[in-house]
Structure formats: structure tokens, C-alpha cells
Amino acid sequence: MSKTTSLICALITTFIWGTAFIAQDTGMDNIGPLSFNAARFFVGFLTILPIAIILERKKIILEVKSNKKLFFRFLIMMSISLFLGTYLQQTSLLYTNIANSAFFTVFYVPIVPIILFVIYKIKVHWSIWPSILLCLIGVYFLSDFSNAEILLGDSLVILCSFFWALHIIFAGKFMENFNIPIFFASLQAILVGIYSLSFAYFFEEISLQNIMLEHYSIIYAGVFSGGIAFTLQMYAQKNIDEAPAAIIYSLEGVFAALAGWVILNQILNLSNIIGCFLILIAVILSQVSPSKKTQL
């Protein structure tokens, strides 16, 4: 797989995540965040498992056996970080507004290189940091944070960005060691669904009737975001380092804003448009700069 193909996968992933934000926001009119995530990831699992069996069935056993301990370590770490990241993001939408959520979620952009250094002793090239700063400034303009009220859910979004950063890093490390991204994504989805359902049993009232009322949002968020996007993320990080990948994923806020404009008739003002262009420039700079990592 070429870097160009990985870049295309990253952009498609980001587009899906951004547009799915609307489904995540509107999908909790009748159910709680845990119930929504459980249904969403079960749908995602059913979407991609058949694809994994068709395309990867010949190498699944060989890949897992090559380093079974490491495979299941990644599976546990990534499923837990994805569960906590999506749960905190989903819950935050009950308390904070989209502007604040967009701004604080993108904190995973500077967190990724920091965690890479702390855990793996890996430094990103200095040229990545201007892109990170430009990305944060762009999201600031895009979110209209200067006019937003500080709400209770903001702390949940900040914590959520930490787990998103972990998931991005683990995805990159997994793809350095294994080559069954579709099968792995299906296992990840079913585990996140199980975690969500287990906690929903204790903290929410699970109603199949209410879940069915949100079927449009669940199907979109499940098939495209919970299934296809998280699979494409694995392919994307085959040839893209973790820090530049995080900057690309920050385009999620841009696509969310454009989706809100097209679907919900939320007009973009001059500040929003400036933010979109700044993030786009940050993404371009992150891909043309010499972002080669060095390990201490």
C-alpha cells in the first residue's frame, strides 16, 4: 500500500467521522450514550466481519499466531481506549455544545507526540509542531470558542481527547506488527459494543423500542463510523506517522461544520471559514514537512 493510498484512507475516515458527528448528536433523543454506542458498534461489527472473512481469512490465523500475546495486548488496549474515548465524547454532547466539543476534542493533536515521547521515547520532527499550532488555532476559529459558554461537559471532552490520542498511537503500532486491519477492526468493534452494553445495563434503562426510534442515526454511525471508518483508519496508519495522522484527523471538525451547513442549514461565518482554511493548511504542511521520527 502506498502513502497516497493511506492518505486517501485517512481523509475518507475523517470525512465519515465528521459527518457522523451529527448522527451522534441527534441519536440520543430517546436513549443514553452507552446504549447508543452499544448499538452503533454492534452494527459496525456486523458490517465489517463478513468483509474480513472474505478478504483476510487466509492470513488471520498466521498473523495472530506470529505474536499472539502482542496481538491480544493491542486488542485490549485499543478497545478500552476506543470505548472510553467514544463514551466520553458521546456523554459530553449531553452537557456541552458542539463548539466546545470540537475545540477540546482536537487536543489529541498535541497529545499524540507527547505520549509518543513519554511511552516510546520517540521524537517527532520539529517541523510538525507549527502544523499542530496552526491546527489548534484553526479549530479555535472554527468552533467560535471565544463566544461559547464554558460548560460542565468540557472536562469530559478534554479527557476524551487523551483516549483518542492513545487509540491513534496504538493503531499505528499495531499496523507496524500485523496486517489484518479489517479483522482486527471487527474484533475491536464487538468488544467496544460489549463494554458499552455491560455498563448500560447498570447505568441506563435499555429499551429496544427506544433504540429502534434512533435507527437512522445508529445505522449511519454504526456502518460508516463504527465500521468502515475505523477499518480505514488502520489502513491509513500503515504509511502515515501518528503525529501527522492526528493532524489529518483534525479535519473532522471541518467536515462536521460543512455537514451542519448542508444538512442542518447552520451557516458558516467568516471565522468558521478562516478556521477551515487554517486546518487545511496545517494538514498540507504536515504531509510535506520532513516529519521523520527519531527514537532515543
Coordinates of C-alpha atoms in Angstrom, one line a residue:
M1 CA 0.0 0.0 0.0
S2 CA 1.4 3.4 -1.0
K3 CA 1.4 6.5 1.2
T4 CA -1.0 8.2 -1.2
T5 CA -3.5 5.4 -0.6
S6 CA -3.0 5.7 3.1
L7 CA -3.6 9.4 2.9
I8 CA -6.9 8.9 0.9
C9 CA -8.0 6.4 3.6
A10 CA -7.2 8.9 6.3
L11 CA -9.2 11.6 4.5
I12 CA -12.2 9.3 4.0
T13 CA -12.0 8.3 7.6
T14 CA -12.0 11.9 8.7
F15 CA -14.9 12.8 6.5
I16 CA -17.0 9.9 7.9
W17 CA -16.2 10.8 11.5
G18 CA -17.0 14.5 10.8
T19 CA -20.4 13.8 9.2
A20 CA -21.2 11.1 11.8
F21 CA -21.0 13.8 14.5
I22 CA -24.5 14.9 13.6
A23 CA -25.8 11.4 13.9
Q24 CA -24.1 11.1 17.3
D25 CA -25.7 14.3 18.5
T26 CA -29.2 13.6 17.2
G27 CA -29.1 9.9 18.1
M28 CA -29.6 10.4 21.9
D29 CA -33.1 11.9 21.8
N30 CA -34.5 8.6 23.3
I31 CA -31.6 6.6 24.5
G32 CA -28.4 7.2 26.6
P33 CA -24.8 7.4 25.3
L34 CA -23.9 3.8 26.4
S35 CA -27.0 2.4 24.7
F36 CA -26.2 4.4 21.5
N37 CA -22.6 3.2 21.4
A38 CA -23.5 -0.4 22.1
A39 CA -26.0 -0.4 19.2
R40 CA -23.6 1.6 17.0
F41 CA -20.6 -0.7 17.4
F42 CA -22.6 -3.9 17.1
V43 CA -23.8 -2.6 13.8
G44 CA -20.2 -1.8 12.9
F45 CA -19.1 -5.3 13.8
L46 CA -21.8 -6.9 11.6
T47 CA -20.8 -4.6 8.8
I48 CA -17.1 -5.4 8.6
L49 CA -16.8 -9.0 9.9
P50 CA -18.1 -10.5 6.5
I51 CA -15.6 -8.4 4.7
A52 CA -12.8 -9.5 7.0
I53 CA -13.7 -13.2 6.4
I54 CA -13.8 -12.7 2.6
L55 CA -10.5 -10.7 2.3
E56 CA -8.4 -11.9 5.2
R57 CA -9.5 -15.4 6.1
K58 CA -6.3 -17.0 4.7
K59 CA -3.9 -14.9 6.8
I60 CA -5.9 -14.4 10.1
I61 CA -4.5 -17.4 11.9
L62 CA -1.0 -16.9 10.7
E63 CA -0.9 -13.2 11.7
V64 CA -2.3 -13.9 15.2
K65 CA 0.0 -16.9 15.8
S66 CA 3.0 -14.8 14.8
N67 CA 2.8 -13.0 18.1
K68 CA -0.4 -13.9 19.9
K69 CA 0.5 -12.1 23.1
L70 CA 1.2 -8.8 21.4
F71 CA -2.0 -9.1 19.2
F72 CA -4.3 -9.5 22.2
R73 CA -2.4 -6.8 24.1
F74 CA -3.2 -4.4 21.3
L75 CA -6.8 -5.6 21.1
I76 CA -7.3 -4.9 24.8
M77 CA -5.5 -1.6 24.8
M78 CA -7.2 -0.3 21.7
S79 CA -10.7 -1.5 22.5
I80 CA -10.6 0.1 26.0
S81 CA -9.2 3.4 24.7
L82 CA -11.8 3.5 22.0
F83 CA -14.6 2.6 24.4
L84 CA -13.6 5.4 26.8
G85 CA -12.9 7.9 24.1
T86 CA -16.3 7.4 22.3
Y87 CA -18.2 7.1 25.6
L88 CA -16.8 10.4 27.0
Q89 CA -17.3 12.1 23.6
Q90 CA -20.9 10.8 23.4
T91 CA -21.7 11.8 27.0
S92 CA -20.2 15.3 26.6
L93 CA -22.8 16.1 24.0
L94 CA -25.4 15.9 26.7
Y95 CA -23.7 18.7 28.6
T96 CA -21.7 20.9 26.3
N97 CA -22.2 22.4 22.9
I98 CA -20.7 21.4 19.6
A99 CA -18.4 24.4 19.5
N100 CA -16.6 23.5 22.7
S101 CA -16.6 19.8 21.9
A102 CA -14.9 20.5 18.5
F103 CA -12.2 22.7 20.2
F104 CA -11.4 20.4 23.1
T105 CA -11.5 17.1 21.2
V106 CA -8.7 18.3 18.9
F107 CA -6.4 18.4 21.9
Y108 CA -5.4 14.9 20.8
V109 CA -3.2 16.6 18.1
P110 CA -0.6 17.9 20.6
I111 CA -1.2 15.0 23.0
V112 CA -0.1 12.3 20.4
P113 CA 3.6 13.5 20.1
I114 CA 3.8 14.0 23.9
I115 CA 2.6 10.4 24.6
L116 CA 4.9 9.1 21.8
F117 CA 7.8 10.6 23.7
V118 CA 6.7 9.6 27.2
I119 CA 5.9 5.9 26.3
Y120 CA 8.0 5.1 23.3
K121 CA 10.8 7.7 23.7
I122 CA 10.1 8.8 20.1
K123 CA 10.5 12.4 19.0
V124 CA 8.6 13.9 16.1
H125 CA 10.4 16.2 13.7
W126 CA 10.3 19.8 14.9
S127 CA 8.5 20.8 11.7
I128 CA 5.4 19.1 12.8
W129 CA 4.9 21.5 15.8
P130 CA 4.0 24.5 13.6
S131 CA 1.3 22.4 11.9
I132 CA 0.0 21.4 15.4
L133 CA -0.2 25.0 16.5
L134 CA -1.9 26.1 13.2
C135 CA -4.4 23.2 13.6
L136 CA -5.3 24.3 17.2
I137 CA -5.7 28.0 16.0
G138 CA -7.9 26.8 13.1
V139 CA -10.2 24.8 15.4
Y140 CA -10.4 27.8 17.7
F141 CA -11.8 29.9 14.8
L142 CA -14.0 27.0 13.6
S143 CA -15.6 26.4 16.9
D144 CA -16.4 30.0 17.8
F145 CA -15.0 29.1 21.2
S146 CA -14.4 32.8 22.1
N147 CA -18.2 33.2 22.1
A148 CA -19.0 29.9 23.8
E149 CA -20.0 29.4 27.4
I150 CA -17.8 27.1 29.4
L151 CA -20.0 24.1 30.2
L152 CA -19.7 21.1 32.5
G153 CA -19.1 18.7 29.7
D154 CA -15.9 20.3 28.6
S155 CA -13.8 18.3 31.1
L156 CA -15.2 15.1 29.6
V157 CA -14.2 16.2 26.1
I158 CA -10.6 17.0 27.3
L159 CA -10.3 13.6 28.9
C160 CA -11.8 12.1 25.7
S161 CA -9.0 13.6 23.6
F162 CA -6.4 11.7 25.7
F163 CA -8.0 8.3 24.9
W164 CA -8.3 9.3 21.2
A165 CA -4.6 10.1 21.2
L166 CA -3.9 6.6 22.8
H167 CA -6.0 4.9 20.2
I168 CA -4.3 6.7 17.3
I169 CA -0.9 5.7 18.6
F170 CA -1.8 2.1 19.3
A171 CA -3.3 1.9 15.8
G172 CA 0.0 3.0 14.3
K173 CA 1.9 0.5 16.4
F174 CA -0.5 -2.4 15.5
M175 CA 0.0 -1.8 11.8
E176 CA 3.7 -1.9 12.2
N177 CA 3.4 -5.5 13.5
F178 CA 0.3 -7.0 11.9
N179 CA -1.5 -6.9 8.5
I180 CA -5.1 -7.9 9.3
P181 CA -6.7 -4.5 9.8
I182 CA -10.3 -5.5 8.8
F183 CA -10.5 -8.5 11.1
F184 CA -8.9 -6.5 13.9
A185 CA -11.3 -3.6 13.5
S186 CA -14.2 -6.1 13.7
L187 CA -12.9 -7.6 17.0
Q188 CA -12.4 -4.1 18.3
A189 CA -16.0 -3.1 17.4
I190 CA -17.6 -6.1 19.1
L191 CA -15.5 -5.5 22.3
V192 CA -16.5 -1.8 22.4
G193 CA -20.1 -2.9 21.9
I194 CA -19.9 -5.4 24.7
Y195 CA -18.3 -2.9 27.1
S196 CA -20.9 -0.3 26.3
L197 CA -23.8 -2.8 26.7
S198 CA -22.4 -4.1 30.0
F199 CA -22.2 -0.6 31.5
A200 CA -25.6 0.4 30.0
Y201 CA -27.2 -2.5 31.9
F202 CA -26.2 -0.9 35.2
F203 CA -26.4 2.8 34.4
E204 CA -29.1 3.2 31.8
E205 CA -32.6 1.9 31.0
I206 CA -32.1 -0.3 28.0
S207 CA -35.2 -0.2 25.7
L208 CA -35.2 -1.9 22.4
Q209 CA -38.2 0.2 21.3
N210 CA -36.3 3.4 22.1
I211 CA -33.2 2.1 20.3
M212 CA -35.3 1.5 17.2
L213 CA -36.5 5.1 17.3
E214 CA -32.9 6.1 16.7
H215 CA -32.2 3.5 13.9
Y216 CA -31.2 6.1 11.2
S217 CA -28.6 7.6 13.4
I218 CA -27.4 4.3 14.7
I219 CA -27.1 2.8 11.2
Y220 CA -25.1 5.7 9.9
A221 CA -22.8 6.0 12.9
G222 CA -22.5 2.2 13.0
V223 CA -22.0 1.2 9.4
F224 CA -19.9 4.2 8.4
S225 CA -18.2 5.4 11.6
G226 CA -18.1 2.4 13.8
G227 CA -17.3 0.0 11.0
I228 CA -15.9 1.4 7.8
A229 CA -14.0 4.5 9.2
F230 CA -12.2 2.6 12.0
T231 CA -11.2 0.0 9.4
L232 CA -9.9 2.6 7.0
Q233 CA -8.0 4.2 10.0
M234 CA -5.9 1.1 10.2
Y235 CA -5.0 1.2 6.5
A236 CA -4.3 5.0 6.8
Q237 CA -1.8 4.5 9.6
K238 CA 0.1 1.8 7.7
N239 CA 2.2 4.6 6.0
I240 CA 1.4 7.7 8.0
D241 CA 3.2 8.5 11.3
E242 CA 1.0 9.0 14.3
A243 CA 1.5 12.8 14.7
P244 CA 0.7 13.7 11.1
A245 CA -2.2 11.3 11.2
A246 CA -3.6 13.2 14.2
I247 CA -3.4 16.5 12.3
I248 CA -5.3 14.9 9.3
Y249 CA -8.0 13.6 11.7
S250 CA -8.5 17.2 13.0
L251 CA -10.3 17.9 9.7
E252 CA -13.2 16.1 11.4
G253 CA -14.2 19.5 12.7
V254 CA -14.2 21.0 9.3
F255 CA -16.3 18.2 7.8
A256 CA -18.7 18.4 10.8
A257 CA -19.1 22.1 10.2
L258 CA -19.8 21.6 6.5
A259 CA -22.2 18.8 7.2
G260 CA -24.1 21.1 9.7
W261 CA -24.2 23.7 6.9
V262 CA -25.6 21.3 4.3
I263 CA -27.9 19.2 6.5
L264 CA -28.9 21.4 9.3
N265 CA -28.6 24.8 7.5
Q266 CA -26.1 26.1 10.0
I267 CA -24.4 28.9 8.1
L268 CA -20.6 29.2 8.3
N269 CA -19.5 32.7 9.2
L270 CA -16.1 34.3 8.3
S271 CA -14.5 33.0 11.4
N272 CA -15.6 29.4 10.6
I273 CA -14.3 29.7 7.1
I274 CA -10.9 31.0 8.3
G275 CA -10.7 28.1 10.7
C276 CA -11.4 25.6 7.9
F277 CA -8.6 27.1 5.8
L278 CA -6.1 27.1 8.7
I279 CA -6.7 23.4 9.4
L280 CA -6.4 22.6 5.7
I281 CA -3.1 24.4 5.6
A282 CA -1.9 22.5 8.7
V283 CA -2.8 19.2 7.1
I284 CA -0.9 20.1 3.9
L285 CA 2.2 21.2 5.9
S286 CA 2.2 18.1 8.0
Q287 CA 2.4 16.0 4.8
V288 CA 5.1 17.9 3.0
S289 CA 7.4 18.6 6.0
P290 CA 10.2 16.1 6.9
S291 CA 8.3 14.5 9.8
K292 CA 10.5 11.5 10.2
K293 CA 10.5 10.2 13.8
T294 CA 13.7 9.7 15.8
Q295 CA 13.9 7.2 18.7
L296 CA 16.1 7.9 21.7

